[in-house]
């Protein structure tokens, strides 16, 4: 983080503390303005071990999730199921302080770390499940490669020529590690490798980096929930929705819809219920996707764009708040109670007012 980013963050924290003390948090969270809005929160993984240190944007530690749930409970937030929250948003009958909890991908840590805590809180939750690796029951290739290289970051240089990486990799450089992962993925895809073949590459990479792959597999690091686990949680009330079969969105309508169809079919094998909600893999979307989603009977789709949903929001382009390791409890509170959105929407309104 640069100096100006650090400074901006300190100023924001100080400003939020002042606003909270002055009662502005209460003012906004109890307002009609907030009651007409739905805050959809987005999580990915809850660390089994040290994943939040590897990818602080993708993973948070279990204690952070506990603190978030505590804030929602203590603040009497109305945590609603996704479908109900959206229906009530567009009908304009949301209760005060409405929030929806969503988790993307469906990693195993949701099963072992998030679910027990959510169950205790009594809050409903939606998991957008991607199904290819759920069936394969092996670590997600690109992620486990990246994680292992990060684990080996103190090991000097690695010679990965036999895996298609020409130059020795300086493991202490985050940039070099990322470049290498991209090369490994391109190399494996270039040979049309299956998931099992890619796993063999990951096994060899672990050997070359001196990492115990079997231990990572046994811990279920960077694996998805398997069918039995999905079934168990679905029976326990978790709502499973669509995220494509292979976590990708082809630019061709037929292929795109096939991704959704396969995803829908695999989820249905483990969980009963309707599947009409979607989350864009990696938060990326294009205008033509909206038509294709509607043709698949999808009624809502969430992005990773930061924001709070209003009745004017296109239901196939719903903004969320992606919660990350770097967000303080105070910042989190300012997002769910609406004040952060309130302040940023005022800014937008002023900009829109400038005549051209
Ligand atoms: Zn995803």
GROMACS .gro file of C-alpha atoms and ligand atoms in nm:
model
  357
    1UNK     CA    1   0.000   0.000   0.000
    2UNK     CA    2   0.137   0.347  -0.095
    3UNK     CA    3   0.166   0.644   0.140
    4UNK     CA    4  -0.139   0.822   0.000
    5UNK     CA    5  -0.348   0.502   0.028
    6UNK     CA    6  -0.240   0.462   0.388
    7UNK     CA    7  -0.320   0.824   0.458
    8UNK     CA    8  -0.661   0.799   0.289
    9UNK     CA    9  -0.736   0.493   0.501
   10UNK     CA   10  -0.638   0.671   0.825
   11UNK     CA   11  -0.847   0.974   0.733
   12UNK     CA   12  -1.144   0.751   0.649
   13UNK     CA   13  -1.113   0.568   0.980
   14UNK     CA   14  -1.090   0.893   1.175
   15UNK     CA   15  -1.390   1.034   0.987
   16UNK     CA   16  -1.596   0.721   1.054
   17UNK     CA   17  -1.511   0.732   1.424
   18UNK     CA   18  -1.629   1.093   1.439
   19UNK     CA   19  -1.948   1.011   1.248
   20UNK     CA   20  -2.022   0.717   1.475
   21UNK     CA   21  -1.967   0.922   1.790
   22UNK     CA   22  -2.184   1.203   1.653
   23UNK     CA   23  -2.475   0.962   1.603
   24UNK     CA   24  -2.464   0.968   1.222
   25UNK     CA   25  -2.449   0.586   1.208
   26UNK     CA   26  -2.783   0.568   1.393
   27UNK     CA   27  -2.934   0.842   1.182
   28UNK     CA   28  -2.859   0.667   0.853
   29UNK     CA   29  -2.927   0.310   0.962
   30UNK     CA   30  -3.272   0.398   1.092
   31UNK     CA   31  -3.361   0.615   0.792
   32UNK     CA   32  -3.609   0.553   0.510
   33UNK     CA   33  -3.315   0.596   0.274
   34UNK     CA   34  -3.150   0.285   0.418
   35UNK     CA   35  -3.480   0.094   0.453
   36UNK     CA   36  -3.525   0.113   0.076
   37UNK     CA   37  -3.186  -0.048   0.016
   38UNK     CA   38  -3.051  -0.401   0.035
   39UNK     CA   39  -2.691  -0.458   0.133
   40UNK     CA   40  -2.563  -0.782  -0.024
   41UNK     CA   41  -2.238  -0.901   0.131
   42UNK     CA   42  -1.991  -1.116  -0.063
   43UNK     CA   43  -1.743  -1.361   0.085
   44UNK     CA   44  -1.518  -1.619  -0.073
   45UNK     CA   45  -1.309  -1.827   0.165
   46UNK     CA   46  -1.270  -1.850   0.543
   47UNK     CA   47  -0.916  -1.971   0.613
   48UNK     CA   48  -0.850  -2.328   0.718
   49UNK     CA   49  -0.492  -2.226   0.784
   50UNK     CA   50  -0.309  -1.918   0.652
   51UNK     CA   51  -0.493  -1.857   0.323
   52UNK     CA   52  -0.591  -1.502   0.430
   53UNK     CA   53  -0.221  -1.415   0.444
   54UNK     CA   54  -0.175  -1.551   0.091
   55UNK     CA   55  -0.482  -1.377  -0.058
   56UNK     CA   56  -0.626  -1.119   0.183
   57UNK     CA   57  -0.890  -1.023  -0.074
   58UNK     CA   58  -1.015  -1.376  -0.124
   59UNK     CA   59  -0.992  -1.512   0.230
   60UNK     CA   60  -1.063  -1.381   0.576
   61UNK     CA   61  -0.977  -1.556   0.901
   62UNK     CA   62  -1.259  -1.724   1.100
   63UNK     CA   63  -1.234  -1.468   1.382
   64UNK     CA   64  -1.311  -1.188   1.136
   65UNK     CA   65  -1.625  -1.368   1.020
   66UNK     CA   66  -1.726  -1.411   1.384
   67UNK     CA   67  -1.684  -1.039   1.447
   68UNK     CA   68  -1.892  -0.956   1.137
   69UNK     CA   69  -2.173  -1.186   1.250
   70UNK     CA   70  -2.157  -1.029   1.593
   71UNK     CA   71  -2.192  -0.679   1.444
   72UNK     CA   72  -2.494  -0.792   1.242
   73UNK     CA   73  -2.652  -0.957   1.545
   74UNK     CA   74  -2.583  -0.676   1.789
   75UNK     CA   75  -2.703  -0.412   1.541
   76UNK     CA   76  -3.034  -0.595   1.485
   77UNK     CA   77  -2.975  -0.623   1.113
   78UNK     CA   78  -3.247  -0.806   0.920
   79UNK     CA   79  -3.040  -1.078   0.753
   80UNK     CA   80  -3.272  -1.213   0.483
   81UNK     CA   81  -3.255  -1.507   0.244
   82UNK     CA   82  -3.143  -1.383  -0.100
   83UNK     CA   83  -3.474  -1.454  -0.278
   84UNK     CA   84  -3.683  -1.290  -0.008
   85UNK     CA   85  -3.451  -0.991   0.017
   86UNK     CA   86  -3.476  -0.925  -0.356
   87UNK     CA   87  -3.853  -0.971  -0.371
   88UNK     CA   88  -3.902  -0.730  -0.084
   89UNK     CA   89  -3.653  -0.480  -0.228
   90UNK     CA   90  -3.848  -0.451  -0.554
   91UNK     CA   91  -4.185  -0.453  -0.368
   92UNK     CA   92  -4.054  -0.176  -0.144
   93UNK     CA   93  -4.131  -0.357   0.180
   94UNK     CA   94  -3.786  -0.429   0.321
   95UNK     CA   95  -3.748  -0.420   0.697
   96UNK     CA   96  -3.495  -0.179   0.847
   97UNK     CA   97  -3.125  -0.258   0.795
   98UNK     CA   98  -3.166  -0.542   0.545
   99UNK     CA   99  -2.865  -0.753   0.461
  100UNK     CA  100  -2.808  -1.067   0.253
  101UNK     CA  101  -2.508  -1.297   0.299
  102UNK     CA  102  -2.353  -1.462  -0.007
  103UNK     CA  103  -2.047  -1.684  -0.044
  104UNK     CA  104  -1.890  -1.742  -0.385
  105UNK     CA  105  -1.747  -2.071  -0.518
  106UNK     CA  106  -1.834  -2.311  -0.234
  107UNK     CA  107  -1.490  -2.400  -0.104
  108UNK     CA  108  -1.459  -2.671   0.161
  109UNK     CA  109  -1.380  -2.408   0.425
  110UNK     CA  110  -1.739  -2.287   0.391
  111UNK     CA  111  -1.845  -2.629   0.519
  112UNK     CA  112  -1.599  -2.645   0.806
  113UNK     CA  113  -1.544  -2.279   0.901
  114UNK     CA  114  -1.834  -2.063   0.788
  115UNK     CA  115  -2.136  -2.289   0.816
  116UNK     CA  116  -2.106  -2.378   1.187
  117UNK     CA  117  -2.070  -2.008   1.274
  118UNK     CA  118  -2.359  -1.905   1.050
  119UNK     CA  119  -2.573  -2.179   1.197
  120UNK     CA  120  -2.505  -2.049   1.543
  121UNK     CA  121  -2.603  -1.697   1.438
  122UNK     CA  122  -2.921  -1.825   1.275
  123UNK     CA  123  -2.859  -1.617   0.960
  124UNK     CA  124  -2.966  -1.750   0.619
  125UNK     CA  125  -2.698  -1.776   0.351
  126UNK     CA  126  -2.660  -1.833  -0.022
  127UNK     CA  127  -2.362  -2.017  -0.171
  128UNK     CA  128  -2.292  -1.966  -0.541
  129UNK     CA  129  -2.145  -2.306  -0.620
  130UNK     CA  130  -1.916  -2.381  -0.912
  131UNK     CA  131  -1.936  -2.754  -0.976
  132UNK     CA  132  -1.643  -2.887  -1.182
  133UNK     CA  133  -1.395  -2.911  -0.892
  134UNK     CA  134  -1.674  -3.010  -0.653
  135UNK     CA  135  -1.708  -3.328  -0.856
  136UNK     CA  136  -1.336  -3.376  -0.911
  137UNK     CA  137  -1.258  -3.358  -0.537
  138UNK     CA  138  -0.907  -3.221  -0.596
  139UNK     CA  139  -0.756  -2.877  -0.521
  140UNK     CA  140  -0.834  -2.603  -0.774
  141UNK     CA  141  -0.527  -2.612  -0.998
  142UNK     CA  142  -0.444  -2.245  -1.051
  143UNK     CA  143  -0.509  -2.162  -0.684
  144UNK     CA  144  -0.310  -2.448  -0.534
  145UNK     CA  145  -0.013  -2.366  -0.762
  146UNK     CA  146  -0.023  -2.005  -0.650
  147UNK     CA  147  -0.063  -2.103  -0.284
  148UNK     CA  148   0.228  -2.349  -0.293
  149UNK     CA  149   0.461  -2.098  -0.454
  150UNK     CA  150   0.364  -1.847  -0.187
  151UNK     CA  151   0.435  -2.112   0.079
  152UNK     CA  152   0.781  -2.159  -0.078
  153UNK     CA  153   0.845  -1.783  -0.099
  154UNK     CA  154   1.150  -1.810   0.130
  155UNK     CA  155   1.310  -2.092  -0.071
  156UNK     CA  156   1.516  -1.882  -0.317
  157UNK     CA  157   1.483  -1.979  -0.683
  158UNK     CA  158   1.293  -2.269  -0.837
  159UNK     CA  159   1.380  -2.451  -1.157
  160UNK     CA  160   1.047  -2.547  -1.320
  161UNK     CA  161   1.172  -2.614  -1.675
  162UNK     CA  162   1.010  -2.956  -1.687
  163UNK     CA  163   0.674  -2.784  -1.629
  164UNK     CA  164   0.717  -2.551  -1.922
  165UNK     CA  165   0.863  -2.254  -1.731
  166UNK     CA  166   1.183  -2.155  -1.911
  167UNK     CA  167   1.341  -1.919  -1.657
  168UNK     CA  168   1.422  -1.995  -1.294
  169UNK     CA  169   1.153  -1.842  -1.072
  170UNK     CA  170   1.247  -1.596  -0.795
  171UNK     CA  171   1.003  -1.724  -0.533
  172UNK     CA  172   1.026  -1.414  -0.315
  173UNK     CA  173   0.871  -1.202  -0.591
  174UNK     CA  174   0.490  -1.195  -0.592
  175UNK     CA  175   0.496  -1.080  -0.952
  176UNK     CA  176   0.725  -1.363  -1.065
  177UNK     CA  177   0.508  -1.614  -0.881
  178UNK     CA  178   0.190  -1.487  -1.049
  179UNK     CA  179   0.358  -1.490  -1.390
  180UNK     CA  180   0.463  -1.849  -1.330
  181UNK     CA  181   0.111  -1.957  -1.232
  182UNK     CA  182  -0.021  -1.798  -1.553
  183UNK     CA  183   0.245  -1.989  -1.751
  184UNK     CA  184   0.164  -2.319  -1.578
  185UNK     CA  185  -0.209  -2.277  -1.644
  186UNK     CA  186  -0.148  -2.180  -2.009
  187UNK     CA  187   0.093  -2.472  -2.050
  188UNK     CA  188  -0.157  -2.722  -1.906
  189UNK     CA  189  -0.451  -2.577  -2.102
  190UNK     CA  190  -0.238  -2.572  -2.419
  191UNK     CA  191  -0.206  -2.949  -2.389
  192UNK     CA  192  -0.578  -2.983  -2.317
  193UNK     CA  193  -0.505  -3.149  -1.984
  194UNK     CA  194  -0.787  -3.294  -1.777
  195UNK     CA  195  -0.834  -3.197  -1.413
  196UNK     CA  196  -0.659  -3.516  -1.303
  197UNK     CA  197  -0.360  -3.447  -1.531
  198UNK     CA  198  -0.338  -3.093  -1.395
  199UNK     CA  199  -0.337  -3.239  -1.047
  200UNK     CA  200  -0.034  -3.450  -1.146
  201UNK     CA  201   0.139  -3.123  -1.242
  202UNK     CA  202   0.051  -2.978  -0.902
  203UNK     CA  203   0.195  -3.290  -0.736
  204UNK     CA  204   0.522  -3.245  -0.930
  205UNK     CA  205   0.531  -2.873  -0.854
  206UNK     CA  206   0.498  -2.955  -0.484
  207UNK     CA  207   0.795  -3.193  -0.507
  208UNK     CA  208   1.005  -2.930  -0.685
  209UNK     CA  209   0.914  -2.675  -0.418
  210UNK     CA  210   0.964  -2.918  -0.131
  211UNK     CA  211   0.607  -2.900  -0.014
  212UNK     CA  212   0.398  -3.185   0.127
  213UNK     CA  213   0.110  -3.198  -0.122
  214UNK     CA  214  -0.061  -3.487   0.054
  215UNK     CA  215  -0.092  -3.276   0.366
  216UNK     CA  216  -0.256  -2.992   0.173
  217UNK     CA  217  -0.497  -3.234   0.009
  218UNK     CA  218  -0.581  -3.397   0.343
  219UNK     CA  219  -0.654  -3.054   0.493
  220UNK     CA  220  -0.879  -2.982   0.193
  221UNK     CA  221  -0.702  -2.651   0.126
  222UNK     CA  222  -0.843  -2.485  -0.189
  223UNK     CA  223  -1.083  -2.768  -0.258
  224UNK     CA  224  -1.454  -2.728  -0.310
  225UNK     CA  225  -1.727  -2.895  -0.109
  226UNK     CA  226  -1.807  -3.234  -0.256
  227UNK     CA  227  -2.152  -3.361  -0.336
  228UNK     CA  228  -2.211  -3.519   0.007
  229UNK     CA  229  -2.115  -3.198   0.185
  230UNK     CA  230  -2.338  -2.989  -0.041
  231UNK     CA  231  -2.621  -3.231   0.025
  232UNK     CA  232  -2.571  -3.210   0.399
  233UNK     CA  233  -2.568  -2.830   0.403
  234UNK     CA  234  -2.863  -2.804   0.165
  235UNK     CA  235  -3.057  -3.021   0.409
  236UNK     CA  236  -2.941  -2.784   0.682
  237UNK     CA  237  -3.098  -2.488   0.501
  238UNK     CA  238  -2.812  -2.346   0.291
  239UNK     CA  239  -2.935  -2.203  -0.040
  240UNK     CA  240  -2.715  -2.316  -0.332
  241UNK     CA  241  -2.725  -2.106  -0.648
  242UNK     CA  242  -2.551  -2.081  -0.985
  243UNK     CA  243  -2.191  -1.979  -1.057
  244UNK     CA  244  -2.121  -2.180  -1.382
  245UNK     CA  245  -1.984  -2.534  -1.396
  246UNK     CA  246  -1.624  -2.442  -1.474
  247UNK     CA  247  -1.610  -2.090  -1.329
  248UNK     CA  248  -1.606  -1.928  -1.672
  249UNK     CA  249  -1.833  -1.742  -1.908
  250UNK     CA  250  -1.782  -1.826  -2.275
  251UNK     CA  251  -1.859  -1.541  -2.516
  252UNK     CA  252  -2.078  -1.767  -2.726
  253UNK     CA  253  -2.444  -1.795  -2.622
  254UNK     CA  254  -2.470  -2.172  -2.663
  255UNK     CA  255  -2.152  -2.238  -2.465
  256UNK     CA  256  -2.247  -1.981  -2.201
  257UNK     CA  257  -2.587  -2.139  -2.148
  258UNK     CA  258  -2.431  -2.486  -2.143
  259UNK     CA  259  -2.211  -2.372  -1.851
  260UNK     CA  260  -2.523  -2.270  -1.663
  261UNK     CA  261  -2.718  -2.580  -1.762
  262UNK     CA  262  -2.441  -2.812  -1.643
  263UNK     CA  263  -2.399  -2.613  -1.323
  264UNK     CA  264  -2.772  -2.631  -1.257
  265UNK     CA  265  -2.784  -3.004  -1.322
  266UNK     CA  266  -2.490  -3.085  -1.092
  267UNK     CA  267  -2.624  -2.872  -0.808
  268UNK     CA  268  -2.965  -3.037  -0.844
  269UNK     CA  269  -2.805  -3.377  -0.790
  270UNK     CA  270  -2.716  -3.267  -0.437
  271UNK     CA  271  -2.970  -3.001  -0.345
  272UNK     CA  272  -3.343  -2.972  -0.402
  273UNK     CA  273  -3.508  -2.641  -0.483
  274UNK     CA  274  -3.517  -2.381  -0.759
  275UNK     CA  275  -3.205  -2.233  -0.916
  276UNK     CA  276  -3.282  -1.887  -1.050
  277UNK     CA  277  -3.003  -1.677  -0.898
  278UNK     CA  278  -2.660  -1.634  -1.051
  279UNK     CA  279  -2.326  -1.481  -0.963
  280UNK     CA  280  -2.080  -1.375  -1.235
  281UNK     CA  281  -1.751  -1.570  -1.199
  282UNK     CA  282  -1.474  -1.325  -1.108
  283UNK     CA  283  -1.738  -1.049  -1.115
  284UNK     CA  284  -1.694  -0.998  -1.491
  285UNK     CA  285  -1.994  -0.929  -1.713
  286UNK     CA  286  -2.086  -0.807  -2.061
  287UNK     CA  287  -2.414  -0.658  -2.191
  288UNK     CA  288  -2.505  -0.968  -2.396
  289UNK     CA  289  -2.488  -1.191  -2.086
  290UNK     CA  290  -2.806  -1.031  -1.950
  291UNK     CA  291  -3.018  -1.162  -2.238
  292UNK     CA  292  -2.865  -1.507  -2.208
  293UNK     CA  293  -2.927  -1.517  -1.834
  294UNK     CA  294  -3.290  -1.412  -1.879
  295UNK     CA  295  -3.333  -1.688  -2.139
  296UNK     CA  296  -3.208  -1.935  -1.875
  297UNK     CA  297  -3.480  -1.817  -1.635
  298UNK     CA  298  -3.233  -1.634  -1.411
  299UNK     CA  299  -3.405  -1.360  -1.211
  300UNK     CA  300  -3.103  -1.214  -1.028
  301UNK     CA  301  -2.730  -1.189  -1.087
  302UNK     CA  302  -2.470  -1.043  -0.850
  303UNK     CA  303  -2.145  -0.870  -0.946
  304UNK     CA  304  -1.842  -0.773  -0.738
  305UNK     CA  305  -1.910  -0.402  -0.804
  306UNK     CA  306  -1.921  -0.216  -0.477
  307UNK     CA  307  -2.259  -0.077  -0.385
  308UNK     CA  308  -2.597  -0.120  -0.222
  309UNK     CA  309  -2.902  -0.230  -0.423
  310UNK     CA  310  -3.203  -0.004  -0.473
  311UNK     CA  311  -3.531  -0.059  -0.659
  312UNK     CA  312  -3.371   0.114  -0.956
  313UNK     CA  313  -3.088  -0.142  -0.974
  314UNK     CA  314  -3.105  -0.385  -1.265
  315UNK     CA  315  -3.166  -0.723  -1.090
  316UNK     CA  316  -2.915  -0.885  -1.327
  317UNK     CA  317  -2.643  -0.638  -1.222
  318UNK     CA  318  -2.667  -0.633  -0.844
  319UNK     CA  319  -2.378  -0.467  -0.660
  320UNK     CA  320  -2.237  -0.616  -0.340
  321UNK     CA  321  -1.982  -0.538  -0.076
  322UNK     CA  322  -1.686  -0.773  -0.103
  323UNK     CA  323  -1.561  -0.811   0.253
  324UNK     CA  324  -1.183  -0.854   0.275
  325UNK     CA  325  -0.912  -0.896   0.539
  326UNK     CA  326  -0.815  -0.530   0.504
  327UNK     CA  327  -1.156  -0.394   0.610
  328UNK     CA  328  -1.180  -0.287   0.973
  329UNK     CA  329  -1.491  -0.361   1.180
  330UNK     CA  330  -1.575   0.010   1.171
  331UNK     CA  331  -1.554   0.021   0.792
  332UNK     CA  332  -1.766  -0.292   0.770
  333UNK     CA  333  -2.026  -0.135   0.997
  334UNK     CA  334  -2.028   0.181   0.787
  335UNK     CA  335  -2.109  -0.028   0.479
  336UNK     CA  336  -2.389  -0.236   0.627
  337UNK     CA  337  -2.553   0.055   0.806
  338UNK     CA  338  -2.544   0.246   0.479
  339UNK     CA  339  -2.338   0.549   0.571
  340UNK     CA  340  -2.051   0.463   0.335
  341UNK     CA  341  -2.299   0.426   0.047
  342UNK     CA  342  -2.483   0.738   0.157
  343UNK     CA  343  -2.164   0.944   0.142
  344UNK     CA  344  -2.050   0.799  -0.192
  345UNK     CA  345  -2.392   0.834  -0.355
  346UNK     CA  346  -2.401   1.203  -0.256
  347UNK     CA  347  -2.074   1.242  -0.442
  348UNK     CA  348  -2.216   1.074  -0.752
  349UNK     CA  349  -2.529   1.287  -0.739
  350UNK     CA  350  -2.320   1.604  -0.732
  351UNK     CA  351  -2.111   1.489  -1.026
  352UNK     CA  352  -2.425   1.402  -1.221
  353UNK     CA  353  -2.555   1.753  -1.154
  354UNK     CA  354  -2.270   1.921  -1.345
  355UNK     CA  355  -2.426   2.049  -1.671
  356UNK     CA  356  -2.250   1.952  -1.995
  357LIG    ZN1  357  -1.612  -1.732  -0.808
   0.00000   0.00000   0.00000
